[in-house]
XYZ file of C-alpha atoms in Angstrom:
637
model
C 89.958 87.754 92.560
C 92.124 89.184 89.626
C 90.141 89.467 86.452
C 90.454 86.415 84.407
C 90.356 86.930 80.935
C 88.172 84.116 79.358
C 88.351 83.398 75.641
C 85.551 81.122 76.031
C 83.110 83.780 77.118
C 82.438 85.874 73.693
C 79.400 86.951 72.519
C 77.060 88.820 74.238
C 78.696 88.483 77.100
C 81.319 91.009 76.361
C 78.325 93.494 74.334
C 76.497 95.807 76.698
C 72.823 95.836 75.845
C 72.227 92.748 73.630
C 69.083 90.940 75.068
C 69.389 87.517 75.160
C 66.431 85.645 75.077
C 65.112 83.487 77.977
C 64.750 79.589 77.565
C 60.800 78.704 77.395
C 60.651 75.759 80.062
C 59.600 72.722 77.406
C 60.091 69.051 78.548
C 63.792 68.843 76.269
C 66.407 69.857 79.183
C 68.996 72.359 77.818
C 72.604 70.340 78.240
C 75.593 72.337 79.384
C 79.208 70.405 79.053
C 82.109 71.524 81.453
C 85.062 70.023 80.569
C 87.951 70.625 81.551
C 91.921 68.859 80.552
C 94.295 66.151 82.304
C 92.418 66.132 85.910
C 92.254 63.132 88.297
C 89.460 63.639 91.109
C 92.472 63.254 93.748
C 93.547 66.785 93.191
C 89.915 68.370 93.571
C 88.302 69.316 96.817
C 85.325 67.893 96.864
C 86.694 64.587 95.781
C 88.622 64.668 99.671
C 91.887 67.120 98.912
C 91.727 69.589 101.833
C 94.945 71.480 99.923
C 92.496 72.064 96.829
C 91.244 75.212 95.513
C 88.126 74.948 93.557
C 85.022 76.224 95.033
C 83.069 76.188 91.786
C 83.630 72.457 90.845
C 82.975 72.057 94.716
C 79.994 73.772 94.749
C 78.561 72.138 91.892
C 78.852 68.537 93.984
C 77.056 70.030 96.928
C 74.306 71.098 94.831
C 74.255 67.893 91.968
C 75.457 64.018 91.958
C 79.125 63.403 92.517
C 80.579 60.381 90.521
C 83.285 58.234 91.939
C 83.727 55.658 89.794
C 83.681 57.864 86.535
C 86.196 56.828 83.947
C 87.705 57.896 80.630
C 88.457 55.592 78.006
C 91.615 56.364 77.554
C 94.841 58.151 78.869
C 95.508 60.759 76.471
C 93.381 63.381 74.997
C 92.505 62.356 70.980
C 91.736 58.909 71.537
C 89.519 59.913 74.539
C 87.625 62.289 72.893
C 87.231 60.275 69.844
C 85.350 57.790 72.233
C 83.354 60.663 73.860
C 82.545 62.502 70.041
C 81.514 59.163 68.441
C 80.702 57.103 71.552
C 82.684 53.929 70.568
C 85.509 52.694 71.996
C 88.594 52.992 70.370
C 89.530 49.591 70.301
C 86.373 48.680 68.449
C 87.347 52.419 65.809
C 91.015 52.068 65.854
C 91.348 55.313 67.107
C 93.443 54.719 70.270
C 96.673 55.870 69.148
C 97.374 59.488 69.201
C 96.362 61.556 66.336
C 96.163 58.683 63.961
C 93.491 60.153 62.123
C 92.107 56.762 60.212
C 88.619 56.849 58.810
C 85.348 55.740 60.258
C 82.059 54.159 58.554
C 79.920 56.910 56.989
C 77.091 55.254 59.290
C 79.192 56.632 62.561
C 78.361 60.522 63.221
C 79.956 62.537 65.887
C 76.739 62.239 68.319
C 75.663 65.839 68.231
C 74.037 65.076 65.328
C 71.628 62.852 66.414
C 70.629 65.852 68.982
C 70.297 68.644 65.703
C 67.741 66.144 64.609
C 65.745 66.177 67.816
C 65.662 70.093 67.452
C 68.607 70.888 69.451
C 71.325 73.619 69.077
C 74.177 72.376 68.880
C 77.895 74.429 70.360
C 81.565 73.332 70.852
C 84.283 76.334 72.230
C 86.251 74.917 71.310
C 88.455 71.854 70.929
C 87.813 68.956 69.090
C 91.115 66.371 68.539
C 88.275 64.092 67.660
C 91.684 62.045 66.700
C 89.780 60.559 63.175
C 90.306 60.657 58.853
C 88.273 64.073 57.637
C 88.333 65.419 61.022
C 86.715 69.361 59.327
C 83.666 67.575 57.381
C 82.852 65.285 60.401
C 83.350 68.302 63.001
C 80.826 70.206 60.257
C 78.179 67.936 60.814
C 77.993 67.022 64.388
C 77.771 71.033 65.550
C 76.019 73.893 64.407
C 79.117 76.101 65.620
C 82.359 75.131 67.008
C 84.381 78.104 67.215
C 86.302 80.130 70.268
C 83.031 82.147 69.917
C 80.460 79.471 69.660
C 77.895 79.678 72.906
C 73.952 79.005 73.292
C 73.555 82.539 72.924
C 73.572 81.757 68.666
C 70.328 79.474 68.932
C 67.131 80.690 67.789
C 64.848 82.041 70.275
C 63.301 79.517 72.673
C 65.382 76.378 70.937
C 66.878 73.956 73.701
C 71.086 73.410 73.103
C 73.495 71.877 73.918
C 76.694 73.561 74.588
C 80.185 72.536 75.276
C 82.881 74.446 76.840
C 86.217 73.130 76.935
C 88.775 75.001 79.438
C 92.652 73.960 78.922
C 94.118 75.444 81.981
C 94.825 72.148 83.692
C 96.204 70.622 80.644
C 99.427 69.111 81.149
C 101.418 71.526 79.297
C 100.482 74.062 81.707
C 101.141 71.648 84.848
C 104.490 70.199 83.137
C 105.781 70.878 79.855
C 105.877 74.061 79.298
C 108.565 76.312 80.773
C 108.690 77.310 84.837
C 108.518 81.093 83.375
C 105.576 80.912 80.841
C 103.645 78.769 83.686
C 104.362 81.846 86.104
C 103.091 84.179 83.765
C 100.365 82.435 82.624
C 98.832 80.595 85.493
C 100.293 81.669 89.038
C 99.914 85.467 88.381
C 96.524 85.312 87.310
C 95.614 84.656 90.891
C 95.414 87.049 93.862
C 97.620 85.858 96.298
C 95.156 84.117 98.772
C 94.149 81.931 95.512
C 97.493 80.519 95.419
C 98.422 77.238 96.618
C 102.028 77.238 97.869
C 104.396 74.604 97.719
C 103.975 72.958 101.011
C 100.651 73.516 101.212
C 99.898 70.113 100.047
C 100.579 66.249 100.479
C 102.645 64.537 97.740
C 101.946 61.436 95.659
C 104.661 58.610 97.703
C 105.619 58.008 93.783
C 107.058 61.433 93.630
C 110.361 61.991 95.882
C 108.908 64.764 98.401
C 111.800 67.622 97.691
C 111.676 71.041 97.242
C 112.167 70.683 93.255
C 109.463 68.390 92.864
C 107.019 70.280 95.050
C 107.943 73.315 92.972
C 106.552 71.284 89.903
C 103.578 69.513 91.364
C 101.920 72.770 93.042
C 101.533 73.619 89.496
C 98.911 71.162 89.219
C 96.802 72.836 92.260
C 97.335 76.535 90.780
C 96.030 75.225 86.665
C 92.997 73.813 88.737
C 92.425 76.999 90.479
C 92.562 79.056 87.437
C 90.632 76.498 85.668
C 87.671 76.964 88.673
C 87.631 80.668 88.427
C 86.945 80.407 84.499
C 84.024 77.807 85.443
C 82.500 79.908 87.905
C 82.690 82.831 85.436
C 80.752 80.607 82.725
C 78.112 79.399 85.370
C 77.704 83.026 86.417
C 77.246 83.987 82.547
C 74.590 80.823 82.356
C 72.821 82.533 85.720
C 72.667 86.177 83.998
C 71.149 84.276 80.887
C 68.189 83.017 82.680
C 69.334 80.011 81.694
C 70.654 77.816 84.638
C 67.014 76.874 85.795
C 66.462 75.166 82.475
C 70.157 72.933 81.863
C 71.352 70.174 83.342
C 75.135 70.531 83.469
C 77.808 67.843 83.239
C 81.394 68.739 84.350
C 84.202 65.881 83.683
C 88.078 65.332 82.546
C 88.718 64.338 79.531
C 91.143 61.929 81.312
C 93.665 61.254 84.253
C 96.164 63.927 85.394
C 98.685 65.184 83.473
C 101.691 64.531 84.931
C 104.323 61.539 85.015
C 102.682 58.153 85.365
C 98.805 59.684 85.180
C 98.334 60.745 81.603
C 99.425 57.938 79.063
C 99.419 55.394 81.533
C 97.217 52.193 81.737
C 96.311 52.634 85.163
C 93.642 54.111 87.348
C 95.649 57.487 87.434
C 95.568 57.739 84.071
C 91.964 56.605 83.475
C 89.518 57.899 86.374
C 88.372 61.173 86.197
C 86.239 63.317 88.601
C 82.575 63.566 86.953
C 79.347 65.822 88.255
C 76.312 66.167 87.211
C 73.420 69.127 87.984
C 69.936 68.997 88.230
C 67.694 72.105 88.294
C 64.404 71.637 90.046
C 62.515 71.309 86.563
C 64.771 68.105 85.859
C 65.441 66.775 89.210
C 62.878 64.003 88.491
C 65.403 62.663 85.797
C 67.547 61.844 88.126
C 67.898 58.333 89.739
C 69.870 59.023 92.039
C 68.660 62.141 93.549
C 69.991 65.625 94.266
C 71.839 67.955 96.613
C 75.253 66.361 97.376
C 74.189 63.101 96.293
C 77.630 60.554 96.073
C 77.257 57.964 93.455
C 79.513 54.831 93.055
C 77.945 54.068 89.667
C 80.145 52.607 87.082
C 80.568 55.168 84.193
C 82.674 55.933 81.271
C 82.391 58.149 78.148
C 80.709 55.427 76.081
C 77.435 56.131 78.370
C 77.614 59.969 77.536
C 76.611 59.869 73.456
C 73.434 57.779 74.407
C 72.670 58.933 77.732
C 72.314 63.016 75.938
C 70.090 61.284 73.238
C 67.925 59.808 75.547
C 67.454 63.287 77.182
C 66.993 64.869 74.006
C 64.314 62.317 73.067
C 66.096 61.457 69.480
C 66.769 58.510 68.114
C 69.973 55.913 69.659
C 71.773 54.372 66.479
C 72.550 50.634 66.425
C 76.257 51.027 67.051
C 75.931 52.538 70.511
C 76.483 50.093 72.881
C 77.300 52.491 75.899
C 74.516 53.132 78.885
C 71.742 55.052 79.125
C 72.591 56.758 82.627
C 69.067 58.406 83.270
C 65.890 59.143 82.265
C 62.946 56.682 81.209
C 65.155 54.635 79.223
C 67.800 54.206 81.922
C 69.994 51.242 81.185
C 71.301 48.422 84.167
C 74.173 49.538 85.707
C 77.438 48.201 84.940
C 79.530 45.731 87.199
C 82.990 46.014 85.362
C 84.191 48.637 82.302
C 87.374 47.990 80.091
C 89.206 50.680 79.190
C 92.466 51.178 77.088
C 95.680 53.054 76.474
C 97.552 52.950 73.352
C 100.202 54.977 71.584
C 100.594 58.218 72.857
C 102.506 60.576 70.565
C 105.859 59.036 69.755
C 105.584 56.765 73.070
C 104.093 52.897 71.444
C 101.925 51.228 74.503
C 99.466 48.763 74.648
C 97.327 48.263 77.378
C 93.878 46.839 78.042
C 92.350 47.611 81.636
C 89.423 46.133 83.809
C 87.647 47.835 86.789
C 84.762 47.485 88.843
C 85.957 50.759 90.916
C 86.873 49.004 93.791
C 90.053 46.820 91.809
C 91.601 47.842 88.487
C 93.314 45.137 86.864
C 95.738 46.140 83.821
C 97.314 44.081 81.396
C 100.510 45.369 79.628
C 100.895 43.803 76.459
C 104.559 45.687 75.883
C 106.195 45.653 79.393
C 109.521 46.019 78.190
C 109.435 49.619 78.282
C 108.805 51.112 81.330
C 105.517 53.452 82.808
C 107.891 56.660 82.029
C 108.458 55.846 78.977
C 109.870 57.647 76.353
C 107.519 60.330 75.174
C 109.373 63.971 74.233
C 106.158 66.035 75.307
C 106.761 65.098 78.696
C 110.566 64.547 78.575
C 110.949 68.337 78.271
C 109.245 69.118 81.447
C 110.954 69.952 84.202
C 109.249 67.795 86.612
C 110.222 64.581 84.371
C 113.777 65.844 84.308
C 114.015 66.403 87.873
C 113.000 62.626 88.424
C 115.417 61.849 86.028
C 118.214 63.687 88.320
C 117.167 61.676 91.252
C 117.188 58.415 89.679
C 120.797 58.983 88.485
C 121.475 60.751 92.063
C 120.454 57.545 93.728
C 117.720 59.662 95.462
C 114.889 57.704 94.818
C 113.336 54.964 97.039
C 112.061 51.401 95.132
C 108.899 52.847 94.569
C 110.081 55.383 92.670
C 112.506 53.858 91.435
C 110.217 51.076 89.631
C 108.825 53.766 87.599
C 111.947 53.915 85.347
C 112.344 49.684 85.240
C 110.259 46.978 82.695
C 106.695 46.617 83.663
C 105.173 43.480 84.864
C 102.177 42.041 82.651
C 99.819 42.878 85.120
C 99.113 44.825 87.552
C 96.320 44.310 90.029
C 95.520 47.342 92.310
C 92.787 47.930 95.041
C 92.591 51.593 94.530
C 89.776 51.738 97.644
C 92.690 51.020 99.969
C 95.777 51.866 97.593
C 94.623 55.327 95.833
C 97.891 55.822 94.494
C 98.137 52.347 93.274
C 101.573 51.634 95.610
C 101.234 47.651 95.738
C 100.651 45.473 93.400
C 98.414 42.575 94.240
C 99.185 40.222 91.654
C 101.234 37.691 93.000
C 98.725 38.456 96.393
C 96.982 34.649 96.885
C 94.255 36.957 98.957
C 93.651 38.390 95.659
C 93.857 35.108 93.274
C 89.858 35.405 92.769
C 89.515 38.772 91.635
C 92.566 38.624 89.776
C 91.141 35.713 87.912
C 87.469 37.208 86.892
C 89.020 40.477 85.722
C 91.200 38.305 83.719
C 88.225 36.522 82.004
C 86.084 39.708 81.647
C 89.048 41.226 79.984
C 89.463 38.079 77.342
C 85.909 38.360 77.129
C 85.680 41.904 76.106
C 88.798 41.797 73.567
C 87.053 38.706 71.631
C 83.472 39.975 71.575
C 84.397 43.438 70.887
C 87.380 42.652 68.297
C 89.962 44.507 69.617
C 91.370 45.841 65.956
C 94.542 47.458 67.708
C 95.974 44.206 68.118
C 97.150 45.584 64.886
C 100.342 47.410 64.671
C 100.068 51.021 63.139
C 101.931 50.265 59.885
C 98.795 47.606 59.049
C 95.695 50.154 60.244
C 97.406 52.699 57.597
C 97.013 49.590 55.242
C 93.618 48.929 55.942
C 92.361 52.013 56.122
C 93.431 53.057 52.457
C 90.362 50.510 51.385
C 88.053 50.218 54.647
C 87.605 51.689 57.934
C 89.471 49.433 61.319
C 85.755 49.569 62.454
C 84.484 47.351 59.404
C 88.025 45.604 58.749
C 88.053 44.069 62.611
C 84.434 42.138 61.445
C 86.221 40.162 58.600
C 87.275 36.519 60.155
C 89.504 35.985 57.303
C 91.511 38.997 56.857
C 91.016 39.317 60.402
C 90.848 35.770 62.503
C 91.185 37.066 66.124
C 90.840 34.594 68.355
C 94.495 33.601 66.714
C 95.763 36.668 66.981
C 94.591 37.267 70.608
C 96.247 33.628 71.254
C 99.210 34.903 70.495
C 98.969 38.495 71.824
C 97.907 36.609 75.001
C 101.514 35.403 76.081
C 103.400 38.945 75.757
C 104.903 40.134 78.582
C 104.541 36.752 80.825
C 108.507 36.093 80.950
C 110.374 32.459 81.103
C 111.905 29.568 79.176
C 108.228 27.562 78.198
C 106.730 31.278 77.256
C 109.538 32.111 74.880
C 109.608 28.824 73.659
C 106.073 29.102 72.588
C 106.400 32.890 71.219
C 109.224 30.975 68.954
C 107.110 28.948 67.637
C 104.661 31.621 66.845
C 107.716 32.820 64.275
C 107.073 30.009 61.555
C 102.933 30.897 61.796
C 101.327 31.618 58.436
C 99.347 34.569 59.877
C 101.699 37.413 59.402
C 99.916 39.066 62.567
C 100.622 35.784 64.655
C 104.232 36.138 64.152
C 104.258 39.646 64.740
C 102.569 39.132 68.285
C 105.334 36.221 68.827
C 108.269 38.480 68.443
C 106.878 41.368 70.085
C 106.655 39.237 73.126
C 109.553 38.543 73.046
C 110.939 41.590 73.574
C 109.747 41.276 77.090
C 112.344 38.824 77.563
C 115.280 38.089 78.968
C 118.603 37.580 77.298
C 119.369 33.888 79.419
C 116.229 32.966 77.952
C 116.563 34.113 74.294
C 119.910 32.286 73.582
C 118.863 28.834 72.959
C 116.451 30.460 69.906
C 119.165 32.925 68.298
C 118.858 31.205 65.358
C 115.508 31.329 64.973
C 115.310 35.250 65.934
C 118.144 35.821 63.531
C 116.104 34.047 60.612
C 113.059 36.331 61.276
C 114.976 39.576 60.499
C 114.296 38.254 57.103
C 110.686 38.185 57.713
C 108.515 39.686 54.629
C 106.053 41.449 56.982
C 108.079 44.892 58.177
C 106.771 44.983 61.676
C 108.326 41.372 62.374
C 111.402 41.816 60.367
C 112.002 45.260 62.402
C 111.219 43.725 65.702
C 113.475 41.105 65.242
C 116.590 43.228 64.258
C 115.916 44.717 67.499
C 116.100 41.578 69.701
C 118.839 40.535 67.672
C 121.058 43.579 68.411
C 120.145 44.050 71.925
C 120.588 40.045 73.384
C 123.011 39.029 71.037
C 124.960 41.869 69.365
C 124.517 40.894 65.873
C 125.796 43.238 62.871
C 123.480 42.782 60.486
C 120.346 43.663 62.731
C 122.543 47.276 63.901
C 122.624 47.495 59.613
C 118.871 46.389 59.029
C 117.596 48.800 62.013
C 119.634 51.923 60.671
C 117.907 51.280 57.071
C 114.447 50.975 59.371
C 114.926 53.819 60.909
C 115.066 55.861 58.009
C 112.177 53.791 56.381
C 109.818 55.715 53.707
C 107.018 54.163 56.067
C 106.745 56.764 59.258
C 105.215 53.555 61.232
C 108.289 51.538 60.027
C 110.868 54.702 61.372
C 109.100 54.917 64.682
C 109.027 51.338 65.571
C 112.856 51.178 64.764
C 113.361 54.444 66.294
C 111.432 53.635 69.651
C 113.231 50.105 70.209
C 116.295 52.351 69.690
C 115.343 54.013 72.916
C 115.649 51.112 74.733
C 118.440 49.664 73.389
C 121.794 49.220 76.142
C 124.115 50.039 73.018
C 122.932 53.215 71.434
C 126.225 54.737 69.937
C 126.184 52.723 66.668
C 122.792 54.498 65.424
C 124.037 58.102 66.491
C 125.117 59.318 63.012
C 121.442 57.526 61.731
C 119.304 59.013 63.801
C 120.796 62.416 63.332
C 120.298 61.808 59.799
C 116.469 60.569 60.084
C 115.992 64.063 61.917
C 116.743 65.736 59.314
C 114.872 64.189 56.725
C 111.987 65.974 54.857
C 108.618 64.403 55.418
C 109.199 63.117 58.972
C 106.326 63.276 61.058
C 106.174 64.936 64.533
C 106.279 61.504 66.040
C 109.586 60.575 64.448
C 111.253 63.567 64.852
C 110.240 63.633 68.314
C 110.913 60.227 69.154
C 114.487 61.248 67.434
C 115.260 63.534 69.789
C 114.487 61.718 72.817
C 117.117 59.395 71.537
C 119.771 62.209 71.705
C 118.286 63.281 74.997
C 118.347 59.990 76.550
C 122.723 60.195 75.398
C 122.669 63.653 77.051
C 123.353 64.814 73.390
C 120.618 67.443 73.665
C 118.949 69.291 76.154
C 115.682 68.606 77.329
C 113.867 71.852 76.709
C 111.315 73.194 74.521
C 113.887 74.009 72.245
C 114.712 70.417 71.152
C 111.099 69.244 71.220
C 111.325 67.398 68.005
């Protein structure tokens, strides 16, 4: 094996004849995190993929408890880890769009903390993207070092830690968005040859035309994970020359699905499921309840278990607003029979999805089906793997499977990923599958209600909110916030057909500005047959006084019925002193039949000083989409 070089491992590691002091064997476990970036279990060997490279991760399955029903939160990495730092679900924080950064009670502490009470050590190396309002004070607290050179080997003598190491080599820049070149340099010729996984030395995802191009771009996947396992089995072998490894427990996850076109981002179980392991060392192996040594566990999990689950082992204190398991231990909470999970905006690409699973099924309900699963999102437009599919689709070289990645998204989708791992056929409309179909359905309504989902708000009314309170504390309030109404209306978007649209109509002349902003949105999902017996009453809510309506509207309005005034009322939009405003304009824009009228704006709204990364961004997929720019790094925003 070619020498890696690892900018985790600083420290001692690299300083000939530092001692480093051996952990005393007290009843506090020391806690080592492996994390690694944009992984689904399908592409790992132990989780079944003969083609797969990783002998480390594999190694640490034989030896520990393999999870296969191990989920994140979310699809994309800020609101994830905001979920796994805090250990609340986004939907309950408000932190499920990408880098949103809005504020969270004072009582809410990244969960480290709760372990530096109990004694422990605390280390990140190094990412955070904890995806929340003063991300540097909050980061302060929770870790006692969180650095590129932060390590156990900073604790005091004897002191238990916890330490988390975050390795970005499978991210999905390196398996897609960055350049063919830069991955080469990077990735493939830091392995020895025999390392290497070639580009038929695999079996492709049936979503993914199986060509010569496309394999060039998905073995890029199996070489990130292979440099990614030499880097763990370097940090294992560093934890071994500590003394250390027969005194930690070590957890190795994803922080979500696989980073490549229709995993990451995407409300389904490719974007959500992640491969998850867990290590005993003889000292600890009674903490285990599910025993050792290649152990396969079909236990529910998701990263709202981890925050309590390492307090338990630490022995501190579990706050009141952790509601996630206890996975082991004496305090060991009932397993779960069902999780929900979500996916939100992701960069400039607005989504919102809320998903059900009891590992067997995953049931997903698209709230904005209009756009499609490859939607419009620049990071991933630029890589070559997304342009390639893009050149098949126009080339007629795609079959209908492939093809429905690029059409409007049903509400639902229903998928028994037990039989259907690659989540091929949709069992919705399945009468075999009417029953499950109907309880996921209820556990979902369930969940949103109870929990109160606050990101049935749109963006531009979280920035409100949060200038005074927190989403967290703003989602209690009935009265500012009265959500079984909202979720009534939010409930009908995306089902299509004359008696739904006549009903999201009505929704238009509601009181409740975030009723009528759930009636147009839905809407949008339909079609233009159906639309033209309420033109008038779409026209008249252009005039709306809440933004998010009146922009939504103007959409519709262009799009099914050509009017002037909305192509005049979504220019100003789109070049709206609100960035929320802009990118809701912009991103209907992007799915608009018509897009020549808006050229001259858009190029204009680029241009503009103060636009965000998410406008600009979403701005140039709009001249990418017209073939007015190339899709390269170059025109990334």
């Amino acid at each position: 094996m070619k020498l890696v070089e690892n900018i985790y491992l600083t420290g001692a590691l690299l300083l000939p004849g530092i001692a480093v002091a051996q952990q005393s064997k007290t009843e506090t476990p020391n806690i080592l995190w492996v994390t690694i970036e944009d992984t689904s279990p399908q592409f790992i060997g132990c989780y079944g993929n003969a083609d797969a490279k990783t002998p480390a991760i594999d190694q640490l399955a034989k030896d520990g408890v393999r999870f296969t029903n191990a989920f994140s939160t979310g699809t994309v990495c800020s609101p994830s880890r905001s979920c796994i730092i805090t250990g609340v679900k986004t939907y309950k924080t408000g932190t499920g769009n990408h880098r949103s950064e809005y504020p969270l009670p004072n009582s809410i502490k990244g969960f480290p903390y709760y372990l530096q009470q109990a004694g422990y050590y605390t280390s990140n190396n190094r990412k955070t993207d904890y995806n929340i309002a003063n991300a540097g004070e909050f980061t302060k607290e929770a870790w006692d070092e969180s650095s590129e050179n932060a390590g156990w080997w900073n604790r005091e003598p004897g002191q238990p830690f916890f330490a988390v190491f975050n390795f970005v080599d499978s991210h999905q820049s390196r398996t897609m968005t960055f350049p063919f070149s830069w991955y080469q340099e990077k990735v493939l010729d830091q392995l020895d040859e025999e390392e290497q996984v070639g580009d038929h030395e695999f079996e492709m995802p049936p979503f993914y035309r199986d060509s010569p191009a496309m394999r060039k771009q998905v073995a890029r996947v199996y070489n990130s994970l292979k440099l990614t396992d030499n880097k763990i089995d370097q940090l294992l072998d560093r934890l071994e020359q500590d003394h250390l490894r027969d005194s930690t427990i070590i957890f190795f996850y994803a922080d979500h699905g696989e980073g490549i076109p229709r995993g990451k981002t995407n409300g389904i179980n490719l974007g959500y499921r992640v491969p998850f392991i867990i290590w005993f060392p003889e000292m600890y192996k009674h903490l285990s309840p599910w025993g050792t040594g290649g152990v396969v566990s079909s236990e529910l999990v998701d990263f709202e278990d981890l925050a309590p689950t390492l307090i338990s082992l630490a022995g501190g204190e579990i706050p009141d607003h952790l509601d996630g398991r206890i996975l082991m231990g004496e305090r060991r909470s009932k397993p779960a029979d069902h999780l929900v999970l979500s996916a939100d905006r992701s960069d400039n690409g607005i989504d919102l999805v809320r998903t059900v699973t009891d590992g067997k099924y995953v049931y997903s309900r698209n709230f904005m089906p209009f756009m499609p699963e490859l939607r419009y999102i620049r990071y991933m437009e630029i890589g070559e793997i997304k342009q390639q599919m893009r050149k098949d689709l126009a080339e007629d070289k795609l079959n209908v499977l492939q093809k429905s990645l690029f059409l409007e998204r049903p509400a639902e989708y229903l998928y028994n990923v037990e039989n259907d791992p690659w989540e091929t056929k949709n069992l919705v409309n399945d009468p075999n599958s009417k029953e499950i179909l109907e309880k996921m359905r209820a556990q979902l309504q369930k969940e949103i209600l109870g929990a109160r989902d606050v990101l049935l708000l749109p963006e531009y009314e979280l920035a409100l909110v949060s200038k005074t309170t927190s989403p967290y504390e703003f989602r209690l309030d009935d009265q500012n916030y009265p959500i079984f109404n909202v979720y009534e209306a939010a409930s009908l978007s995306g089902f299509r057909g004359p008696k739904i649209t006549e009903k999201q109509v009505g929704l238009l002349s509601d009181q409740n500005k975030l009723v009528r902003y759930w009636g147009i949105v839905g809407l949008c999902s339909q079609h233009a047959n159906d639309l033209s017996p309420f033109k008038t009453s779409i026209e008249k809510a252009m005039d709306d006084p809440y933004p998010p309506v009146s922009v939504t509207a103007s959409a519709i309005a262009f799009e099914a019925f050509g009017n002037s005034e909305a192509e005049e009322k979504l220019k100003r939009f789109c070049a709206d002193e609100n960035l929320d405003i802009s990118l809701m304009a912009i991103n209907y824009l992007l799915y608009a039949t018509n897009k020549d009228p808006f050229v001259e704006t858009i190029r204009t709204v680029h241009e503009m000083p103060g636009r965000t990364y998410n406008v600009k961004a979403a701005c140039m997929d709009f001249f990418g989409s017209m073939g007015l720019v190339p899709n390269n790094m170059k025109y990334s925003e």
